[in-house]
mmCIF file of C-alpha atoms in Angstrom:
data_model
loop_
_atom_site.group_PDB
_atom_site.id
_atom_site.type_symbol
_atom_site.label_atom_id
_atom_site.label_comp_id
_atom_site.label_asym_id
_atom_site.label_seq_id
_atom_site.Cartn_x
_atom_site.Cartn_y
_atom_site.Cartn_z
ATOM 1 C CA MET A 15 14.686 -12.156 14.012
ATOM 2 C CA ALA A 16 12.415 -9.283 12.832
ATOM 3 C CA GLN A 17 10.574 -9.394 9.545
ATOM 4 C CA SER A 18 11.124 -6.286 7.148
ATOM 5 C CA LYS A 19 7.903 -4.165 7.515
ATOM 6 C CA VAL A 20 7.824 -4.014 3.408
ATOM 7 C CA TRP A 21 6.149 -7.479 3.478
ATOM 8 C CA ASN A 22 3.015 -6.158 4.350
ATOM 9 C CA HIS A 23 2.580 -4.840 1.412
ATOM 10 C CA PHE A 24 3.818 -7.983 -0.818
ATOM 11 C CA SER A 25 3.075 -11.104 -1.344
ATOM 12 C CA LYS A 26 5.702 -14.111 -1.323
ATOM 13 C CA PRO A 27 8.094 -14.781 -3.639
ATOM 14 C CA PHE A 28 7.618 -16.851 -6.621
ATOM 15 C CA LYS A 29 8.575 -18.672 -9.676
ATOM 16 C CA THR A 30 6.924 -17.252 -13.153
ATOM 17 C CA ALA A 31 6.916 -19.735 -15.854
ATOM 18 C CA ASP A 32 10.424 -17.730 -17.442
ATOM 19 C CA GLY A 33 12.271 -19.244 -14.190
ATOM 20 C CA ASP A 34 12.420 -15.628 -12.623
ATOM 21 C CA THR A 35 11.155 -14.414 -9.059
ATOM 22 C CA LYS A 36 8.962 -11.896 -8.649
ATOM 23 C CA VAL A 37 6.707 -10.531 -5.854
ATOM 24 C CA LYS A 38 3.160 -9.232 -6.288
ATOM 25 C CA CYS A 39 1.627 -5.990 -4.899
ATOM 26 C CA LYS A 40 -1.302 -6.466 -2.702
ATOM 27 C CA MET A 41 -2.385 -2.861 -3.113
ATOM 28 C CA CYS A 42 -2.203 -2.612 -6.932
ATOM 29 C CA ASN A 43 -1.024 -6.056 -7.747
ATOM 30 C CA GLU A 44 1.791 -4.944 -10.027
ATOM 31 C CA THR A 45 4.246 -7.878 -10.390
ATOM 32 C CA LEU A 46 8.233 -6.715 -9.712
ATOM 33 C CA SER A 47 11.227 -8.189 -9.759
ATOM 34 C CA TYR A 48 13.256 -10.200 -6.469
ATOM 35 C CA ARG A 49 16.732 -10.567 -6.067
ATOM 36 C CA SER A 50 16.948 -10.993 -2.422
ATOM 37 C CA THR A 51 16.737 -7.607 -1.571
ATOM 38 C CA THR A 52 13.810 -5.359 -0.602
ATOM 39 C CA THR A 53 14.905 -1.841 -2.870
ATOM 40 C CA ASN A 54 12.389 -2.897 -6.054
ATOM 41 C CA MET A 55 9.810 -3.149 -3.468
ATOM 42 C CA ARG A 56 10.183 0.153 -1.190
ATOM 43 C CA LYS A 57 11.341 2.121 -4.545
ATOM 44 C CA HIS A 58 7.071 1.157 -5.545
ATOM 45 C CA ALA A 59 5.876 1.733 -2.578
ATOM 46 C CA LYS A 60 7.320 4.813 -2.520
ATOM 47 C CA GLY A 61 6.815 5.921 -6.230
ATOM 48 C CA GLU A 62 3.548 4.069 -7.338
ATOM 49 C CA HIS A 63 1.609 4.432 -3.693
ATOM 50 C CA LYS A 64 3.650 7.750 -2.027
ATOM 51 C CA LEU A 65 4.138 4.918 1.063
ATOM 52 C CA VAL A 66 7.937 5.443 2.840
ATOM 53 C CA ILE A 67 8.533 1.830 4.311
ATOM 54 C CA PRO A 68 11.389 2.377 6.653
ATOM 55 C CA SER A 69 13.942 0.055 6.513
ATOM 56 C CA GLN A 70 14.607 -0.556 10.532
ATOM 57 C CA ALA A 71 12.762 0.852 13.279
ATOM 58 C CA PRO A 72 13.431 4.121 14.540
ATOM 59 C CA ARG A 73 16.418 4.129 17.094
ATOM 60 C CA GLY A 74 15.837 5.028 20.864
ATOM 61 C CA CYS A 75 11.702 4.297 20.256
ATOM 62 C CA LYS A 76 12.004 1.626 23.544
ATOM 63 C CA LYS A 77 8.894 -0.994 24.043
ATOM 64 C CA ARG A 78 8.109 -2.595 27.487
ATOM 65 C CA ARG A 79 7.632 -5.924 26.832
ATOM 66 C CA THR A 80 6.838 -8.825 29.269
ATOM 67 C CA PHE A 81 9.234 -12.117 28.520
ATOM 68 C CA SER A 82 9.817 -15.997 29.683
ATOM 69 C CA THR A 83 13.217 -16.335 30.541
ATOM 70 C CA ALA A 84 13.503 -19.193 28.054
ATOM 71 C CA SER A 85 12.642 -16.597 25.359
ATOM 72 C CA ALA A 86 14.651 -13.619 26.810
ATOM 73 C CA ALA A 87 18.070 -14.291 24.387
ATOM 74 C CA SER A 88 16.270 -15.124 20.604
ATOM 75 C CA SER A 89 13.944 -11.478 21.974
ATOM 76 C CA LYS A 90 16.884 -9.589 22.936
ATOM 77 C CA GLU A 91 18.457 -10.532 19.253
ATOM 78 C CA SER A 92 15.402 -9.968 17.129
ATOM 79 C CA ASP A 93 15.105 -6.276 18.851
ATOM 80 C CA ASN A 94 18.484 -5.993 17.496
ATOM 81 C CA SER A 95 17.596 -7.460 13.604
ATOM 82 C CA ASP A 96 15.751 -6.175 10.679
ATOM 83 C CA ILE A 97 16.652 -8.089 7.843
ATOM 84 C CA ASP A 98 14.624 -7.769 4.738
ATOM 85 C CA SER A 99 13.731 -12.230 4.166
ATOM 86 C CA PRO A 100 10.353 -12.719 3.006
ATOM 87 C CA PRO A 101 7.865 -14.816 5.105
ATOM 88 C CA ALA A 102 8.985 -18.370 5.356
ATOM 89 C CA SER A 103 6.614 -21.245 4.682
ATOM 90 C CA THR A 104 7.813 -23.719 7.605
ATOM 91 C CA ASN A 105 6.970 -24.902 10.512
ATOM 92 C CA THR A 106 10.051 -23.421 12.495
ATOM 93 C CA GLN A 107 9.371 -20.210 11.160
ATOM 94 C CA ASN A 108 5.357 -19.945 11.199
ATOM 95 C CA ASP A 109 5.962 -20.716 15.302
ATOM 96 C CA THR A 110 8.482 -17.969 15.283
ATOM 97 C CA ASN A 111 5.896 -15.620 13.789
ATOM 98 C CA ALA A 112 3.247 -16.870 16.297
ATOM 99 C CA LEU A 113 5.852 -15.638 19.026
ATOM 100 C CA ALA A 114 6.530 -12.240 17.183
ATOM 101 C CA ARG A 115 3.241 -11.489 16.844
ATOM 102 C CA SER A 116 2.190 -12.609 20.266
ATOM 103 C CA GLU A 117 5.304 -10.186 21.851
ATOM 104 C CA SER A 118 4.367 -7.392 19.382
ATOM 105 C CA ALA A 119 0.133 -7.647 20.820
ATOM 106 C CA SER A 120 2.147 -7.617 24.516
ATOM 107 C CA ALA A 121 4.234 -4.192 23.619
ATOM 108 C CA SER A 122 1.262 -2.763 22.438
ATOM 109 C CA PHE A 123 -0.554 -3.725 25.460
ATOM 110 C CA HIS A 124 1.965 -2.470 27.733
ATOM 111 C CA ALA A 125 3.022 0.902 25.580
ATOM 112 C CA GLY A 126 1.130 3.799 27.942
ATOM 113 C CA PRO A 127 -1.125 6.355 26.324
ATOM 114 C CA LEU A 128 1.631 8.733 25.346
ATOM 115 C CA ASP A 129 3.563 6.289 23.258
ATOM 116 C CA ARG A 130 0.297 5.113 21.404
ATOM 117 C CA CYS A 131 -0.568 8.614 20.574
ATOM 118 C CA VAL A 132 2.925 9.962 19.690
ATOM 119 C CA ASN A 133 2.722 6.292 16.719
ATOM 120 C CA ASN A 134 -1.037 7.961 16.041
ATOM 121 C CA ILE A 135 0.485 10.854 14.894
ATOM 122 C CA ASN A 136 3.441 9.764 13.268
ATOM 123 C CA ALA A 137 1.236 7.149 10.971
ATOM 124 C CA PHE A 138 -1.340 10.068 9.568
ATOM 125 C CA ALA A 139 1.418 12.693 9.339
ATOM 126 C CA SER A 140 2.074 13.827 5.900
ATOM 127 C CA GLY A 141 3.739 10.777 3.924
ATOM 128 C CA GLY A 142 2.774 8.335 6.970
ATOM 129 C CA GLN A 143 1.818 5.307 6.400
ATOM 130 C CA ARG A 144 -2.007 5.468 7.505
ATOM 131 C CA ASP A 145 -1.899 9.135 5.575
ATOM 132 C CA SER A 146 -1.213 7.636 2.416
ATOM 133 C CA GLU A 147 -3.493 5.090 2.495
ATOM 134 C CA CYS A 148 -6.078 7.168 3.398
ATOM 135 C CA VAL A 149 -5.115 9.344 1.021
ATOM 136 C CA ASN A 150 -5.620 6.874 -2.006
ATOM 137 C CA ALA A 151 -8.644 6.013 -0.804
ATOM 138 C CA LEU A 152 -10.235 9.226 -0.913
ATOM 139 C CA MET A 153 -9.007 9.653 -4.545
ATOM 140 C CA CYS A 154 -10.007 6.423 -5.568
ATOM 141 C CA MET A 155 -13.889 7.071 -3.563
ATOM 142 C CA ILE A 156 -13.948 10.014 -5.683
ATOM 143 C CA ALA A 157 -13.042 8.530 -9.077
ATOM 144 C CA ALA A 158 -15.013 5.121 -8.465
ATOM 145 C CA ASP A 159 -17.913 7.609 -7.378
ATOM 146 C CA ASN A 160 -17.755 10.557 -10.099
ATOM 147 C CA MET A 161 -17.932 12.649 -7.172
ATOM 148 C CA PRO A 162 -16.895 16.320 -6.991
ATOM 149 C CA LEU A 163 -13.221 17.366 -6.393
ATOM 150 C CA ARG A 164 -14.513 19.674 -3.712
ATOM 151 C CA THR A 165 -16.187 17.299 -2.052
ATOM 152 C CA PRO A 166 -13.396 17.355 0.861
ATOM 153 C CA GLU A 167 -13.991 20.824 1.483
ATOM 154 C CA LYS A 168 -17.992 20.290 2.308
ATOM 155 C CA ARG A 169 -18.703 20.809 5.674
ATOM 156 C CA GLY A 170 -20.476 17.196 6.299
ATOM 157 C CA PHE A 171 -17.972 15.324 4.590
ATOM 158 C CA LYS A 172 -15.444 17.042 7.291
ATOM 159 C CA LYS A 173 -17.484 16.376 10.179
ATOM 160 C CA PHE A 174 -17.896 13.231 8.928
ATOM 161 C CA VAL A 175 -14.124 12.198 8.703
ATOM 162 C CA LYS A 176 -12.953 14.373 11.899
ATOM 163 C CA THR A 177 -15.501 11.777 13.856
ATOM 164 C CA LEU A 178 -14.029 8.595 12.420
ATOM 165 C CA GLN A 179 -10.236 10.048 12.645
ATOM 166 C CA PRO A 180 -9.352 13.325 13.956
ATOM 167 C CA ALA A 181 -5.793 12.973 13.701
ATOM 168 C CA PHE A 182 -6.250 12.777 9.444
ATOM 169 C CA LYS A 183 -5.897 15.864 7.720
ATOM 170 C CA ILE A 184 -8.282 16.093 4.403
ATOM 171 C CA PRO A 185 -6.148 17.399 2.045
ATOM 172 C CA CYS A 186 -8.019 20.428 -0.404
ATOM 173 C CA GLU A 187 -9.734 20.685 -3.572
ATOM 174 C CA SER A 188 -6.281 22.259 -5.022
ATOM 175 C CA VAL A 189 -4.138 19.120 -3.451
ATOM 176 C CA LEU A 190 -6.752 16.576 -4.446
ATOM 177 C CA THR A 191 -6.513 17.207 -7.910
ATOM 178 C CA ARG A 192 -2.357 17.397 -8.108
ATOM 179 C CA LEU A 193 -2.331 13.627 -6.696
ATOM 180 C CA LEU A 194 -5.430 12.523 -8.870
ATOM 181 C CA GLU A 195 -3.669 14.143 -11.877
ATOM 182 C CA GLU A 196 -0.167 12.233 -10.552
ATOM 183 C CA LYS A 197 -1.960 9.053 -10.383
ATOM 184 C CA TYR A 198 -3.183 9.541 -13.402
ATOM 185 C CA GLU A 199 -0.172 9.883 -15.445
ATOM 186 C CA VAL A 200 0.939 6.710 -13.245
ATOM 187 C CA LEU A 201 -1.738 4.514 -13.833
ATOM 188 C CA ARG A 202 -1.485 5.537 -17.619
ATOM 189 C CA GLU A 203 1.727 5.243 -18.498
ATOM 190 C CA ARG A 204 1.402 1.036 -16.919
ATOM 191 C CA ILE A 205 -1.602 0.517 -19.054
ATOM 192 C CA SER A 206 0.562 1.637 -22.220
ATOM 193 C CA ARG A 207 3.307 -1.073 -20.886
ATOM 194 C CA TRP A 208 0.665 -3.261 -20.701
ATOM 195 C CA ILE A 209 -0.541 -2.413 -24.092
ATOM 196 C CA ASP A 210 2.808 -2.761 -25.278
ATOM 197 C CA GLU A 211 3.258 -5.889 -23.797
ATOM 198 C CA ALA A 212 0.647 -7.659 -25.482
ATOM 199 C CA GLN A 213 1.003 -9.793 -28.211
ATOM 200 C CA HIS A 214 -2.692 -9.864 -29.630
ATOM 201 C CA GLN A 215 -5.780 -7.472 -29.506
ATOM 202 C CA SER A 216 -8.885 -6.687 -30.589
ATOM 203 C CA LEU A 217 -11.087 -3.715 -31.049
ATOM 204 C CA THR A 218 -14.734 -3.048 -30.747
ATOM 205 C CA CYS A 219 -16.809 -0.084 -31.605
ATOM 206 C CA ASP A 220 -19.957 1.361 -30.534
ATOM 207 C CA ILE A 221 -22.191 4.067 -31.481
ATOM 208 C CA TRP A 222 -23.614 6.131 -28.649
ATOM 209 C CA THR A 223 -25.822 9.488 -28.054
ATOM 210 C CA HIS A 224 -25.253 11.858 -25.297
ATOM 211 C CA LYS A 225 -28.834 12.407 -24.101
ATOM 212 C CA TYR A 226 -28.645 16.049 -23.352
ATOM 213 C CA ALA A 227 -26.098 17.172 -26.120
ATOM 214 C CA MET A 228 -28.263 14.920 -28.684
ATOM 215 C CA LYS A 229 -24.883 14.315 -30.222
ATOM 216 C CA SER A 230 -23.229 11.430 -31.168
ATOM 217 C CA TYR A 231 -19.736 9.686 -30.306
ATOM 218 C CA LEU A 232 -18.014 6.582 -31.856
ATOM 219 C CA GLY A 233 -16.339 4.705 -28.856
ATOM 220 C CA VAL A 234 -13.372 2.514 -29.462
ATOM 221 C CA THR A 235 -12.476 -0.540 -27.243
ATOM 222 C CA GLY A 236 -9.134 -2.427 -27.257
ATOM 223 C CA HIS A 237 -9.264 -5.818 -25.309
ATOM 224 C CA PHE A 238 -6.500 -7.429 -24.446
ATOM 225 C CA ARG A 239 -5.078 -10.514 -22.575
ATOM 226 C CA ARG A 240 -2.029 -10.122 -19.721
ATOM 227 C CA GLY A 241 0.281 -13.329 -19.385
ATOM 228 C CA LEU A 242 -2.301 -16.287 -18.671
ATOM 229 C CA ARG A 243 -5.284 -14.433 -16.746
#
C-alpha cells in the first residue's frame, strides 16, 4: 500500500517518558501528538509552514509504469490506496518501500515531457509544495542575513532566481513583509509557550552602547531548558 506523503515531513512515531506517542516535524522540530491518524500533522504543515499535503493523489493522473508479471497484482492494489500509517521498520516493509521507490523512479523515467512540465508547474504554483519551500527559504535568508525587504525586487536577484528556477514566482516586498509578520507571530507564540512550560528560568543582564548613536542599553536574556535537551 502507498505511504502517505505527510511522512516525508515528519519523523517516525516515538514514545515519550510519559508514555505518549509523539512525532517530530522535520522542518521546525516541533513535537506533535500522534493517534494513528495524520490530521494533526497536516494541520501543522498547513498552519505553520503554509504547506498543503494532499491526502490522496489527484484522480485522473495516470502514470505509465513498467511492472513484472509477478508484481502486477500488488502494484494495482498500491495505486488504489493511500493510507496514513507511518513508515515501518521491519525488513518486509523495507523491501516493500524499496520496491515502491523503484516503481516511482520508473514512473518518473517513463513520464512524458508534458507530464513532467505539468507536475513542475503545479509544484511551484501558489500554495504548492516547492513554492512554499522556496518562500520559507527566502524568508529565512532575509531574517538570518538581516537583508532589506526589497531584496526580492532587485534586478540582479530576479535574474539569479529565474536562472535557477523559472517557474518560481518571487513574492514582492509587500507580500514578503506580510508573510514575515505572520511567521513572526507563529514563532512568538511558540517561544511564549516554551517559556510558560519551562519549570526553571535564569536571567542575565548585559549593558551595551550603540556605536553610532552613543546610547547605552540594558539587555535582559532569559535562559531555560526544554525537556532533557
